[in-house]
PDB file of C-alpha atoms in Angstrom:
ATOM      1  CA  MET A 211     -67.360  12.723   0.731  1.00 42.00           C
ATOM      2  CA  LEU A 212     -67.951  15.704  -1.413  1.00 49.00           C
ATOM      3  CA  PRO A 213     -70.200  15.332  -4.465  1.00 51.00           C
ATOM      4  CA  LEU A 214     -68.423  14.997  -7.813  1.00 68.00           C
ATOM      5  CA  GLN A 215     -69.414  18.238  -9.388  1.00 85.00           C
ATOM      6  CA  SER A 216     -67.492  20.999 -11.150  1.00 95.00           C
ATOM      7  CA  ALA A 217     -66.595  24.309  -9.419  1.00 97.00           C
ATOM      8  CA  ALA A 218     -69.099  26.218 -11.546  1.00 97.00           C
ATOM      9  CA  GLU A 219     -71.943  23.901 -10.504  1.00 97.00           C
ATOM     10  CA  TRP A 220     -70.885  24.068  -6.897  1.00 97.00           C
ATOM     11  CA  VAL A 221     -70.994  27.783  -6.672  1.00 97.00           C
ATOM     12  CA  ARG A 222     -74.245  27.932  -8.522  1.00 97.00           C
ATOM     13  CA  ALA A 223     -75.756  25.390  -6.118  1.00 96.00           C
ATOM     14  CA  LYS A 224     -74.050  26.397  -2.839  1.00 96.00           C
ATOM     15  CA  LEU A 225     -73.310  30.089  -3.129  1.00 97.00           C
ATOM     16  CA  GLY A 226     -76.278  31.223  -5.339  1.00 96.00           C
ATOM     17  CA  PHE A 227     -73.901  32.797  -7.792  1.00 96.00           C
ATOM     18  CA  ASP A 228     -74.946  31.998 -11.505  1.00 96.00           C
ATOM     19  CA  PRO A 229     -71.808  32.483 -13.513  1.00 96.00           C
ATOM     20  CA  ASP A 230     -71.860  33.191 -17.268  1.00 94.00           C
ATOM     21  CA  ALA A 231     -70.073  31.018 -19.704  1.00 94.00           C
ATOM     22  CA  THR A 232     -66.515  32.679 -19.304  1.00 94.00           C
ATOM     23  CA  GLN A 233     -66.927  32.892 -15.615  1.00 96.00           C
ATOM     24  CA  ALA A 234     -67.852  29.152 -15.501  1.00 97.00           C
ATOM     25  CA  ARG A 235     -64.825  28.223 -17.677  1.00 96.00           C
ATOM     26  CA  LEU A 236     -62.477  30.054 -15.347  1.00 97.00           C
ATOM     27  CA  LEU A 237     -64.024  28.523 -12.237  1.00 97.00           C
ATOM     28  CA  ASP A 238     -63.592  25.069 -13.754  1.00 97.00           C
ATOM     29  CA  THR A 239     -60.111  25.567 -15.192  1.00 97.00           C
ATOM     30  CA  ARG A 240     -57.309  23.492 -13.882  1.00 95.00           C
ATOM     31  CA  SER A 241     -54.564  25.696 -15.200  1.00 97.00           C
ATOM     32  CA  LYS A 242     -51.885  26.795 -12.735  1.00 97.00           C
ATOM     33  CA  ARG A 243     -51.387  30.201 -14.296  1.00 98.00           C
ATOM     34  CA  VAL A 244     -54.454  32.294 -15.333  1.00 98.00           C
ATOM     35  CA  LEU A 245     -54.656  35.726 -16.756  1.00 98.00           C
ATOM     36  CA  LEU A 246     -58.014  37.572 -16.709  1.00 97.00           C
ATOM     37  CA  ASN A 247     -58.140  40.772 -18.834  1.00 97.00           C
ATOM     38  CA  CYS A 248     -61.698  42.081 -18.368  1.00 96.00           C
ATOM     39  CA  THR A 249     -63.923  44.940 -18.695  1.00 95.00           C
ATOM     40  CA  ARG A 250     -64.887  47.143 -15.564  1.00 94.00           C
ATOM     41  CA  GLN A 251     -68.062  45.737 -13.851  1.00 92.00           C
ATOM     42  CA  TRP A 252     -67.714  42.216 -15.509  1.00 95.00           C
ATOM     43  CA  GLY A 253     -67.936  40.514 -12.066  1.00 92.00           C
ATOM     44  CA  LYS A 254     -64.178  39.811 -11.670  1.00 94.00           C
ATOM     45  CA  SER A 255     -64.221  40.141  -7.873  1.00 93.00           C
ATOM     46  CA  THR A 256     -67.356  38.165  -7.512  1.00 95.00           C
ATOM     47  CA  THR A 257     -65.966  35.404  -9.774  1.00 96.00           C
ATOM     48  CA  THR A 258     -62.668  35.193  -7.958  1.00 96.00           C
ATOM     49  CA  ALA A 259     -64.309  35.417  -4.511  1.00 97.00           C
ATOM     50  CA  ALA A 260     -66.392  32.401  -5.311  1.00 97.00           C
ATOM     51  CA  LYS A 261     -63.275  30.607  -6.511  1.00 97.00           C
ATOM     52  CA  ALA A 262     -61.478  31.274  -3.357  1.00 97.00           C
ATOM     53  CA  VAL A 263     -64.410  30.151  -1.082  1.00 97.00           C
ATOM     54  CA  HIS A 264     -64.719  26.962  -3.199  1.00 97.00           C
ATOM     55  CA  HIS A 265     -61.075  26.351  -2.782  1.00 97.00           C
ATOM     56  CA  ALA A 266     -61.064  26.841   0.965  1.00 97.00           C
ATOM     57  CA  TYR A 267     -64.203  24.812   1.364  1.00 97.00           C
ATOM     58  CA  THR A 268     -62.893  21.841  -0.601  1.00 96.00           C
ATOM     59  CA  GLN A 269     -59.259  21.937   0.318  1.00 96.00           C
ATOM     60  CA  PRO A 270     -58.756  21.456   4.088  1.00 97.00           C
ATOM     61  CA  GLU A 271     -55.811  23.505   5.686  1.00 96.00           C
ATOM     62  CA  SER A 272     -55.086  25.304   2.364  1.00 97.00           C
ATOM     63  CA  LEU A 273     -53.985  28.916   2.352  1.00 97.00           C
ATOM     64  CA  THR A 274     -55.346  31.434  -0.248  1.00 97.00           C
ATOM     65  CA  LEU A 275     -53.752  34.891  -0.435  1.00 96.00           C
ATOM     66  CA  VAL A 276     -55.299  37.960  -2.034  1.00 95.00           C
ATOM     67  CA  VAL A 277     -53.082  40.713  -3.102  1.00 94.00           C
ATOM     68  CA  SER A 278     -54.402  44.115  -4.182  1.00 93.00           C
ATOM     69  CA  PRO A 279     -53.041  47.541  -4.693  1.00 92.00           C
ATOM     70  CA  SER A 280     -54.303  48.647  -1.444  1.00 91.00           C
ATOM     71  CA  ALA A 281     -55.519  47.240   1.996  1.00 90.00           C
ATOM     72  CA  ARG A 282     -58.922  48.684   1.278  1.00 92.00           C
ATOM     73  CA  GLN A 283     -59.300  46.735  -1.865  1.00 93.00           C
ATOM     74  CA  SER A 284     -58.066  43.431  -0.327  1.00 93.00           C
ATOM     75  CA  GLY A 285     -60.431  43.999   2.534  1.00 93.00           C
ATOM     76  CA  GLU A 286     -63.381  44.384   0.192  1.00 94.00           C
ATOM     77  CA  PHE A 287     -62.474  41.055  -1.513  1.00 95.00           C
ATOM     78  CA  VAL A 288     -62.335  39.376   1.896  1.00 95.00           C
ATOM     79  CA  ARG A 289     -65.668  40.820   2.941  1.00 95.00           C
ATOM     80  CA  LYS A 290     -67.149  39.599  -0.476  1.00 96.00           C
ATOM     81  CA  ALA A 291     -65.763  36.138   0.338  1.00 96.00           C
ATOM     82  CA  ALA A 292     -67.270  36.205   3.814  1.00 95.00           C
ATOM     83  CA  GLY A 293     -70.633  36.981   2.376  1.00 95.00           C
ATOM     84  CA  PHE A 294     -70.325  33.848   0.271  1.00 96.00           C
ATOM     85  CA  ALA A 295     -69.224  31.771   3.299  1.00 95.00           C
ATOM     86  CA  ARG A 296     -72.304  32.736   5.159  1.00 94.00           C
ATOM     87  CA  ARG A 297     -74.385  31.243   2.442  1.00 95.00           C
ATOM     88  CA  LEU A 298     -72.686  27.951   3.109  1.00 93.00           C
ATOM     89  CA  GLY A 299     -74.016  27.863   6.624  1.00 90.00           C
ATOM     90  CA  VAL A 300     -70.468  27.462   8.045  1.00 87.00           C
ATOM     91  CA  ARG A 301     -68.966  29.621  10.799  1.00 87.00           C
ATOM     92  CA  VAL A 302     -65.921  31.529   9.573  1.00 91.00           C
ATOM     93  CA  LYS A 303     -63.743  33.734  11.822  1.00 92.00           C
ATOM     94  CA  GLY A 304     -60.411  35.546  11.534  1.00 92.00           C
ATOM     95  CA  ASP A 305     -57.367  33.437  11.669  1.00 89.00           C
ATOM     96  CA  GLY A 306     -55.978  35.246  14.778  1.00 88.00           C
ATOM     97  CA  ASP A 307     -52.898  36.486  13.070  1.00 86.00           C
ATOM     98  CA  ASN A 308     -54.045  38.729  10.083  1.00 88.00           C
ATOM     99  CA  GLN A 309     -56.435  41.583  10.278  1.00 88.00           C
ATOM    100  CA  MET A 310     -58.036  40.742   6.849  1.00 92.00           C
ATOM    101  CA  SER A 311     -58.615  37.013   7.054  1.00 95.00           C
ATOM    102  CA  LEU A 312     -61.077  34.135   7.113  1.00 96.00           C
ATOM    103  CA  GLU A 313     -60.568  30.663   8.813  1.00 96.00           C
ATOM    104  CA  PHE A 314     -62.922  27.950   7.833  1.00 96.00           C
ATOM    105  CA  PRO A 315     -63.924  25.068  10.155  1.00 95.00           C
ATOM    106  CA  ASN A 316     -61.564  22.851   8.139  1.00 95.00           C
ATOM    107  CA  ARG A 317     -58.718  25.142   9.010  1.00 96.00           C
ATOM    108  CA  ALA A 318     -58.451  26.389   5.406  1.00 97.00           C
ATOM    109  CA  ARG A 319     -57.551  30.156   5.382  1.00 97.00           C
ATOM    110  CA  LEU A 320     -58.140  33.142   3.087  1.00 97.00           C
ATOM    111  CA  VAL A 321     -55.875  36.183   3.886  1.00 95.00           C
ATOM    112  CA  GLY A 322     -55.872  39.667   2.228  1.00 94.00           C
ATOM    113  CA  LEU A 323     -52.682  41.408   2.020  1.00 90.00           C
ATOM    114  CA  PRO A 324     -52.068  45.186   1.868  1.00 81.00           C
ATOM    115  CA  GLY A 325     -50.365  46.612  -1.275  1.00 75.00           C
ATOM    116  CA  SER A 326     -46.857  46.971   0.367  1.00 73.00           C
ATOM    117  CA  GLU A 327     -43.983  44.717  -0.564  1.00 73.00           C
ATOM    118  CA  ALA A 328     -42.214  45.399   2.826  1.00 67.00           C
ATOM    119  CA  THR A 329     -45.213  43.967   4.877  1.00 69.00           C
ATOM    120  CA  ILE A 330     -46.264  40.820   3.053  1.00 76.00           C
ATOM    121  CA  ARG A 331     -43.300  38.502   3.362  1.00 77.00           C
ATOM    122  CA  GLY A 332     -43.561  35.598   5.545  1.00 79.00           C
ATOM    123  CA  PHE A 333     -46.195  33.449   3.992  1.00 86.00           C
ATOM    124  CA  SER A 334     -45.466  29.848   2.544  1.00 85.00           C
ATOM    125  CA  ALA A 335     -47.108  26.945   1.160  1.00 89.00           C
ATOM    126  CA  VAL A 336     -49.705  29.059  -0.582  1.00 95.00           C
ATOM    127  CA  SER A 337     -52.038  26.955  -2.677  1.00 97.00           C
ATOM    128  CA  LEU A 338     -54.013  29.778  -4.380  1.00 98.00           C
ATOM    129  CA  LEU A 339     -52.668  33.218  -5.018  1.00 97.00           C
ATOM    130  CA  LEU A 340     -54.903  35.821  -6.345  1.00 97.00           C
ATOM    131  CA  VAL A 341     -53.560  39.149  -7.558  1.00 96.00           C
ATOM    132  CA  ASP A 342     -56.591  41.498  -8.028  1.00 95.00           C
ATOM    133  CA  GLU A 343     -56.296  44.742 -10.040  1.00 95.00           C
ATOM    134  CA  ALA A 344     -52.874  43.392 -11.102  1.00 96.00           C
ATOM    135  CA  SER A 345     -52.131  46.263 -13.600  1.00 96.00           C
ATOM    136  CA  ARG A 346     -51.973  48.510 -10.570  1.00 95.00           C
ATOM    137  CA  VAL A 347     -49.993  46.352  -8.338  1.00 94.00           C
ATOM    138  CA  SER A 348     -46.128  47.198  -8.218  1.00 93.00           C
ATOM    139  CA  ASP A 349     -43.677  44.944  -9.869  1.00 95.00           C
ATOM    140  CA  GLU A 350     -41.841  44.709  -6.572  1.00 93.00           C
ATOM    141  CA  LEU A 351     -44.858  43.459  -4.771  1.00 93.00           C
ATOM    142  CA  TYR A 352     -45.410  40.831  -7.442  1.00 95.00           C
ATOM    143  CA  MET A 353     -41.905  39.637  -7.270  1.00 94.00           C
ATOM    144  CA  ALA A 354     -42.234  39.298  -3.545  1.00 92.00           C
ATOM    145  CA  VAL A 355     -45.364  37.087  -3.706  1.00 93.00           C
ATOM    146  CA  ARG A 356     -44.261  34.781  -6.577  1.00 94.00           C
ATOM    147  CA  PRO A 357     -41.851  32.692  -4.299  1.00 93.00           C
ATOM    148  CA  MET A 358     -44.645  31.831  -2.090  1.00 93.00           C
ATOM    149  CA  LEU A 359     -45.702  29.264  -4.511  1.00 94.00           C
ATOM    150  CA  ALA A 360     -42.248  27.657  -4.854  1.00 92.00           C
ATOM    151  CA  VAL A 361     -42.745  24.782  -2.621  1.00 91.00           C
ATOM    152  CA  SER A 362     -46.569  24.222  -2.780  1.00 92.00           C
ATOM    153  CA  GLY A 363     -46.734  24.365  -6.614  1.00 94.00           C
ATOM    154  CA  GLY A 364     -49.809  26.500  -6.115  1.00 96.00           C
ATOM    155  CA  THR A 365     -52.067  28.188  -8.530  1.00 97.00           C
ATOM    156  CA  MET A 366     -51.901  31.900  -9.436  1.00 98.00           C
ATOM    157  CA  TRP A 367     -54.448  34.275 -11.071  1.00 98.00           C
ATOM    158  CA  LEU A 368     -53.659  37.684 -12.273  1.00 98.00           C
ATOM    159  CA  MET A 369     -56.946  39.697 -12.773  1.00 97.00           C
ATOM    160  CA  SER A 370     -57.315  43.277 -14.040  1.00 96.00           C
ATOM    161  CA  THR A 371     -58.253  45.838 -16.624  1.00 96.00           C
ATOM    162  CA  PRO A 372     -55.251  47.039 -18.490  1.00 96.00           C
ATOM    163  CA  TYR A 373     -53.307  50.126 -17.449  1.00 96.00           C
ATOM    164  CA  GLY A 374     -50.817  50.952 -20.286  1.00 95.00           C
ATOM    165  CA  LYS A 375     -48.147  48.866 -21.798  1.00 96.00           C
ATOM    166  CA  ARG A 376     -46.200  48.491 -18.777  1.00 94.00           C
ATOM    167  CA  GLY A 377     -45.735  46.300 -15.765  1.00 96.00           C
ATOM    168  CA  PHE A 378     -45.822  42.541 -15.147  1.00 97.00           C
ATOM    169  CA  PHE A 379     -49.517  42.219 -16.115  1.00 98.00           C
ATOM    170  CA  TYR A 380     -48.773  43.593 -19.545  1.00 98.00           C
ATOM    171  CA  GLN A 381     -45.647  41.528 -19.939  1.00 97.00           C
ATOM    172  CA  ALA A 382     -47.250  38.325 -18.921  1.00 97.00           C
ATOM    173  CA  TRP A 383     -50.278  38.979 -21.211  1.00 97.00           C
ATOM    174  CA  GLU A 384     -48.129  39.795 -24.168  1.00 96.00           C
ATOM    175  CA  HIS A 385     -44.825  37.828 -23.632  1.00 96.00           C
ATOM    176  CA  GLY A 386     -45.743  35.219 -20.897  1.00 95.00           C
ATOM    177  CA  GLY A 387     -46.121  32.270 -23.269  1.00 95.00           C
ATOM    178  CA  ALA A 388     -48.105  29.230 -23.228  1.00 95.00           C
ATOM    179  CA  GLU A 389     -47.936  28.511 -19.533  1.00 95.00           C
ATOM    180  CA  TRP A 390     -50.645  31.139 -19.001  1.00 97.00           C
ATOM    181  CA  GLU A 391     -54.337  30.539 -19.762  1.00 97.00           C
ATOM    182  CA  ARG A 392     -55.701  33.816 -20.994  1.00 97.00           C
ATOM    183  CA  ALA A 393     -59.229  35.198 -20.850  1.00 97.00           C
ATOM    184  CA  ARG A 394     -60.235  38.417 -22.351  1.00 97.00           C
ATOM    185  CA  VAL A 395     -63.783  39.923 -21.890  1.00 96.00           C
ATOM    186  CA  PRO A 396     -64.588  43.250 -23.142  1.00 96.00           C
ATOM    187  CA  ALA A 397     -67.738  45.148 -22.404  1.00 96.00           C
ATOM    188  CA  THR A 398     -69.010  44.337 -25.931  1.00 95.00           C
ATOM    189  CA  GLU A 399     -69.163  40.769 -24.958  1.00 94.00           C
ATOM    190  CA  CYS A 400     -70.676  41.246 -21.501  1.00 93.00           C
ATOM    191  CA  PRO A 401     -74.535  40.971 -21.758  1.00 90.00           C
ATOM    192  CA  ARG A 402     -74.940  42.817 -18.496  1.00 92.00           C
ATOM    193  CA  ILE A 403     -73.428  46.209 -20.032  1.00 94.00           C
ATOM    194  CA  ALA A 404     -75.826  47.785 -22.326  1.00 95.00           C
ATOM    195  CA  PRO A 405     -74.502  49.263 -25.699  1.00 95.00           C
ATOM    196  CA  GLU A 406     -76.316  52.520 -24.800  1.00 97.00           C
ATOM    197  CA  PHE A 407     -74.154  52.863 -21.631  1.00 97.00           C
ATOM    198  CA  LEU A 408     -70.895  52.290 -23.739  1.00 96.00           C
ATOM    199  CA  ALA A 409     -71.965  54.888 -26.216  1.00 96.00           C
ATOM    200  CA  GLN A 410     -72.503  57.438 -23.392  1.00 96.00           C
ATOM    201  CA  GLU A 411     -69.121  56.438 -21.922  1.00 96.00           C
ATOM    202  CA  ARG A 412     -67.366  56.907 -25.134  1.00 96.00           C
ATOM    203  CA  ARG A 413     -68.856  60.520 -25.478  1.00 96.00           C
ATOM    204  CA  THR A 414     -67.856  61.316 -21.745  1.00 96.00           C
ATOM    205  CA  MET A 415     -64.390  59.717 -21.399  1.00 94.00           C
ATOM    206  CA  GLY A 416     -63.193  59.586 -25.042  1.00 94.00           C
ATOM    207  CA  GLU A 417     -61.828  56.753 -27.266  1.00 95.00           C
ATOM    208  CA  ARG A 418     -58.620  56.101 -25.287  1.00 95.00           C
ATOM    209  CA  TRP A 419     -60.040  55.677 -21.948  1.00 95.00           C
ATOM    210  CA  LEU A 420     -62.927  53.585 -23.378  1.00 96.00           C
ATOM    211  CA  ARG A 421     -60.549  51.219 -25.083  1.00 97.00           C
ATOM    212  CA  GLN A 422     -58.614  50.793 -21.742  1.00 96.00           C
ATOM    213  CA  GLU A 423     -61.465  50.479 -19.181  1.00 96.00           C
ATOM    214  CA  TYR A 424     -64.086  48.693 -21.226  1.00 97.00           C
ATOM    215  CA  LEU A 425     -62.320  47.173 -24.356  1.00 97.00           C
ATOM    216  CA  CYS A 426     -59.433  45.474 -22.548  1.00 96.00           C
ATOM    217  CA  GLU A 427     -56.726  47.119 -24.777  1.00 97.00           C
ATOM    218  CA  PHE A 428     -53.336  47.992 -23.530  1.00 96.00           C
ATOM    219  CA  VAL A 429     -53.058  51.608 -24.735  1.00 94.00           C
ATOM    220  CA  ASP A 430     -49.969  53.648 -25.088  1.00 86.00           C
ATOM    221  CA  GLU A 431     -49.262  56.397 -22.699  1.00 72.00           C
ATOM    222  CA  VAL A 432     -50.321  59.776 -24.252  1.00 59.00           C
ATOM    223  CA  SER A 433     -46.722  61.217 -23.581  1.00 47.00           C
ATOM    224  CA  GLY A 434     -44.875  58.639 -25.849  1.00 47.00           C
ATOM    225  CA  VAL A 435     -43.612  59.860 -29.026  1.00 45.00           C
ATOM    226  CA  PHE A 436     -43.487  56.335 -30.569  1.00 44.00           C
ATOM    227  CA  GLU A 437     -45.904  53.603 -29.909  1.00 50.00           C
ATOM    228  CA  ARG A 438     -44.395  50.961 -27.614  1.00 47.00           C
ATOM    229  CA  ASP A 439     -44.866  48.162 -30.129  1.00 48.00           C
ATOM    230  CA  LEU A 440     -42.697  50.002 -32.619  1.00 45.00           C
ATOM    231  CA  VAL A 441     -39.963  50.429 -30.030  1.00 42.00           C
ATOM    232  CA  GLU A 442     -40.097  46.727 -28.926  1.00 47.00           C
ATOM    233  CA  ARG A 443     -39.800  45.667 -32.640  1.00 48.00           C
ATOM    234  CA  ALA A 444     -36.726  47.757 -33.017  1.00 45.00           C
ATOM    235  CA  PHE A 445     -34.739  45.650 -30.689  1.00 46.00           C
ATOM    236  CA  THR A 446     -33.234  42.215 -31.664  1.00 50.00           C
ATOM    237  CA  ASP A 447     -30.817  39.731 -30.364  1.00 53.00           C
ATOM    238  CA  GLU A 448     -29.655  38.866 -33.901  1.00 58.00           C
ATOM    239  CA  VAL A 449     -27.186  41.712 -34.184  1.00 53.00           C
ATOM    240  CA  LYS A 450     -23.538  40.745 -33.394  1.00 58.00           C
ATOM    241  CA  PRO A 451     -21.916  43.189 -30.918  1.00 53.00           C
ATOM    242  CA  LEU A 452     -19.072  45.561 -32.205  1.00 50.00           C
ATOM    243  CA  ARG A 453     -15.758  44.681 -30.907  1.00 58.00           C
ATOM    244  CA  PHE A 454     -12.899  47.089 -30.929  1.00 51.00           C
ATOM    245  CA  GLY A 455      -9.194  46.376 -30.543  1.00 51.00           C
TER     246      GLY A 455
END
């Protein structure tokens, strides 16, 4: 019988990954829907790879899917998870069906998917769905993977830095409601990123890109005449439609 310990304690003891306070809170959450809006270089992929390995190790015959904008990014995630699995001293292998996959001795699987809606259908009974770099994943791909949780009642995490006020990641963050647990981690709250580095980045990339890449802000596209927030507030359902005749 597995010892009664939190997921954060487990990854610290078994995987040698020492999560910070926010990472530990996310590892331990029981929320079914999680939104992670974080700075670059915070440790998003490491944290979620540890989450995926903990889930696979403790949930026999479970299926974890990782979706990214490209096959290369999904492959990098799976390789990071494989590195954690080796620290457990268990032998993992491919599942025999998917190129980017791990199968654990308890028959739990972790599968990385390419960023194409046309090639990812066919999975079901998914217990953990991780959408990495979610702001860069197409709405079509997101809509294709959501039904994979319909029967299992599984958990879904969307993780990303922002990429403008558009797409499902922005909509979920701003308008998704209370069903989502949200975590926002700007670089100013990450002890591993020095203020001096951020000052240099501000000089190099400018304020707009710094706010997006490091401060977790959904910044308007530069081509817009009006800010998106102003446009959205201009619409209302309270006006009665005009009727003629």
